[in-house]
Coordinates of C-alpha atoms in Angstrom, one line a residue:
P5 CA 0.0 0.0 0.0
Q6 CA 1.0 3.6 -0.6
L7 CA -0.4 7.0 -0.1
L8 CA -1.9 8.7 -3.1
S9 CA 0.6 11.6 -2.6
I10 CA 3.6 9.3 -3.0
F11 CA 2.0 7.7 -6.0
L12 CA 1.4 11.1 -7.6
E13 CA 5.0 12.2 -6.9
S14 CA 6.5 9.2 -8.6
T15 CA 4.0 9.4 -11.5
S16 CA 4.7 13.1 -12.1
R17 CA 8.3 12.2 -12.8
M18 CA 7.4 9.8 -15.6
P19 CA 8.1 11.0 -19.2
S20 CA 4.5 10.4 -20.1
L21 CA 1.4 9.4 -18.2
P22 CA 0.4 5.7 -18.3
E23 CA -2.4 4.9 -20.7
H24 CA -5.3 4.7 -18.2
Y25 CA -4.0 7.2 -15.7
F26 CA -7.0 9.6 -15.7
S27 CA -9.5 6.7 -15.5
A28 CA -7.7 5.2 -12.6
I29 CA -7.5 8.6 -10.8
A30 CA -11.2 9.3 -11.4
W31 CA -12.1 5.8 -10.1
T32 CA -9.9 6.3 -7.0
L33 CA -11.2 9.8 -6.3
K34 CA -14.8 8.8 -6.6
R35 CA -14.4 5.9 -4.1
A36 CA -12.6 8.2 -1.7
A37 CA -15.4 10.8 -2.0
K38 CA -17.9 8.1 -1.3
S39 CA -16.2 7.2 1.9
L40 CA -16.1 10.8 2.9
H41 CA -19.8 11.0 2.1
Y42 CA -20.4 8.0 4.4
A43 CA -18.6 9.7 7.2
H44 CA -20.4 13.0 6.6
G45 CA -23.7 11.1 6.8
R46 CA -22.7 10.1 10.4
N47 CA -21.7 13.7 11.2
I48 CA -18.0 12.9 11.1
V49 CA -15.8 15.3 9.2
H50 CA -12.2 14.7 8.2
G51 CA -10.8 18.2 8.8
Q52 CA -7.5 17.7 6.9
I53 CA -8.4 15.8 3.7
S54 CA -5.5 15.7 1.2
T55 CA -3.7 13.2 -1.0
D56 CA -1.7 12.3 2.1
N57 CA -4.9 10.8 3.6
I58 CA -5.9 8.5 0.7
M59 CA -4.3 5.0 0.8
L60 CA -3.9 2.9 -2.3
H61 CA -3.5 -0.8 -2.5
P62 CA -3.6 -2.9 -5.7
N63 CA -6.1 -5.5 -4.3
E64 CA -8.4 -3.2 -2.4
E65 CA -10.6 -0.2 -2.6
P66 CA -8.9 3.1 -1.8
K67 CA -9.1 4.0 1.9
V68 CA -9.4 7.5 3.5
I69 CA -7.4 7.6 6.7
G70 CA -7.0 10.2 9.4
F71 CA -10.6 11.1 10.3
G72 CA -10.7 13.1 13.4
E73 CA -13.5 15.5 14.1
A74 CA -16.8 14.1 15.3
N75 CA -18.6 17.1 16.9
N76 CA -21.5 19.2 16.0
T77 CA -19.8 22.6 16.3
D78 CA -20.1 24.3 12.9
L79 CA -20.6 20.9 11.2
A80 CA -22.1 22.3 8.0
N81 CA -19.1 24.5 7.3
K82 CA -16.6 21.7 8.2
K83 CA -18.4 19.5 5.6
I84 CA -18.0 22.2 3.0
A85 CA -14.3 22.6 3.9
D86 CA -13.9 18.8 3.5
A87 CA -15.5 19.0 0.0
V88 CA -13.3 22.0 -1.0
N89 CA -10.1 20.4 0.2
F90 CA -11.1 17.1 -1.5
S91 CA -11.6 19.1 -4.7
K92 CA -8.2 20.7 -4.3
S93 CA -6.6 17.3 -3.8
A94 CA -8.4 16.0 -6.9
Y95 CA -6.9 19.0 -8.8
Q96 CA -3.5 18.0 -7.5
A97 CA -4.0 14.4 -8.7
I98 CA -5.0 15.6 -12.2
T99 CA -2.4 18.3 -12.7
F100 CA 0.4 17.3 -10.2
R101 CA 0.0 20.9 -8.8
W102 CA -1.8 22.3 -5.9
P103 CA -4.3 25.0 -7.0
E104 CA -3.0 28.4 -6.2
E105 CA -5.1 30.5 -3.8
R106 CA -4.0 33.9 -5.0
D107 CA -3.7 33.4 -8.7
A108 CA -6.6 33.0 -11.1
F109 CA -7.9 29.5 -11.6
I110 CA -5.9 27.6 -14.2
P111 CA -8.1 24.8 -15.8
P112 CA -6.5 21.4 -15.8
K113 CA -6.7 21.2 -19.6
L114 CA -4.2 24.1 -19.8
I115 CA -1.7 22.2 -17.6
R116 CA -2.5 18.6 -18.9
P117 CA -4.0 18.8 -22.4
E118 CA -4.8 15.1 -22.2
C119 CA -7.1 15.6 -19.2
P120 CA -10.6 14.3 -20.0
K121 CA -13.3 17.0 -20.3
F122 CA -15.3 15.7 -17.3
L123 CA -12.3 16.0 -15.0
N124 CA -11.6 19.5 -16.3
D125 CA -15.3 20.4 -15.8
F126 CA -15.2 18.9 -12.3
C127 CA -12.3 21.2 -11.3
E128 CA -13.9 24.3 -12.9
K129 CA -17.2 23.7 -11.1
T130 CA -15.7 22.9 -7.7
L131 CA -12.8 25.3 -7.6
N132 CA -13.3 28.2 -10.0
S133 CA -15.5 30.1 -7.7
S134 CA -15.0 32.4 -4.7
D135 CA -18.2 31.1 -3.1
H136 CA -18.0 27.4 -2.0
S137 CA -21.0 27.7 0.4
Q138 CA -23.0 25.1 -1.6
L139 CA -20.3 22.6 -2.3
L140 CA -21.0 19.3 -0.7
I141 CA -19.4 15.9 -1.1
E142 CA -22.6 14.7 -2.9
S143 CA -21.9 17.2 -5.6
V144 CA -18.3 16.1 -5.8
I145 CA -19.3 12.5 -6.4
E146 CA -21.8 13.4 -9.1
L147 CA -19.2 15.6 -10.9
L148 CA -16.6 12.8 -10.7
T149 CA -18.9 10.4 -12.6
R150 CA -17.7 10.0 -16.2
P151 CA -20.5 10.5 -18.7
K152 CA -21.8 7.2 -20.0
A153 CA -21.3 8.2 -23.6
V154 CA -17.5 8.3 -23.1
K155 CA -17.0 5.5 -20.6
D156 CA -13.7 3.7 -20.8
P157 CA -14.0 -0.1 -21.1
E158 CA -11.4 -0.5 -18.4
L159 CA -12.8 2.0 -16.0
G160 CA -13.2 0.4 -12.6
S161 CA -11.4 -1.5 -9.9
S162 CA -9.7 -4.0 -12.2
A163 CA -8.2 -1.1 -14.2
L164 CA -6.8 0.5 -11.0
R165 CA -5.5 -2.9 -9.7
N166 CA -3.8 -3.6 -13.1
F167 CA -2.4 -0.1 -13.2
L168 CA -1.0 -0.2 -9.7
S169 CA 0.4 -3.7 -10.3
R170 CA 2.2 -2.7 -13.4
L171 CA 3.5 0.4 -11.7
S172 CA 4.8 -1.6 -8.7
G173 CA 6.3 -4.4 -11.0
N174 CA 3.9 -7.1 -9.7
Q175 CA 2.6 -8.1 -13.1

């Protein structure tokens, strides 16, 4: 197992991205968002969600680690903060850069031209706004869903497992 942040750092140094990189990342992010949604449904917020808190393993679903806040003080705003930080982490997984707070939003397509449209749209809808007051993890999950018309045949858990196995040399 490895943290998503370590995986991203090693992948960012490759001369080109592996063939199904964006499909594997979308699959991973969607599952991590679903686990965050499950926690939010039980009034548990993460508080520090980032790529350092998503654990990858070739034979398992991604795991979100490091949950810590389970109180009702300002819970709605903390859930929004989790969704925003998750979206920033997704941007990092797509572009290998953290979105800048002070600069204008840079769409992922400008950094990674091979980025699929739905991931570019996801980042624009979740991060290209000064008002995040309505962003919830449910919206994040919906936006991470690849449109059926352009679904990859290998999108899913077996694609991620194969991808991670090839990357780790366990083929």
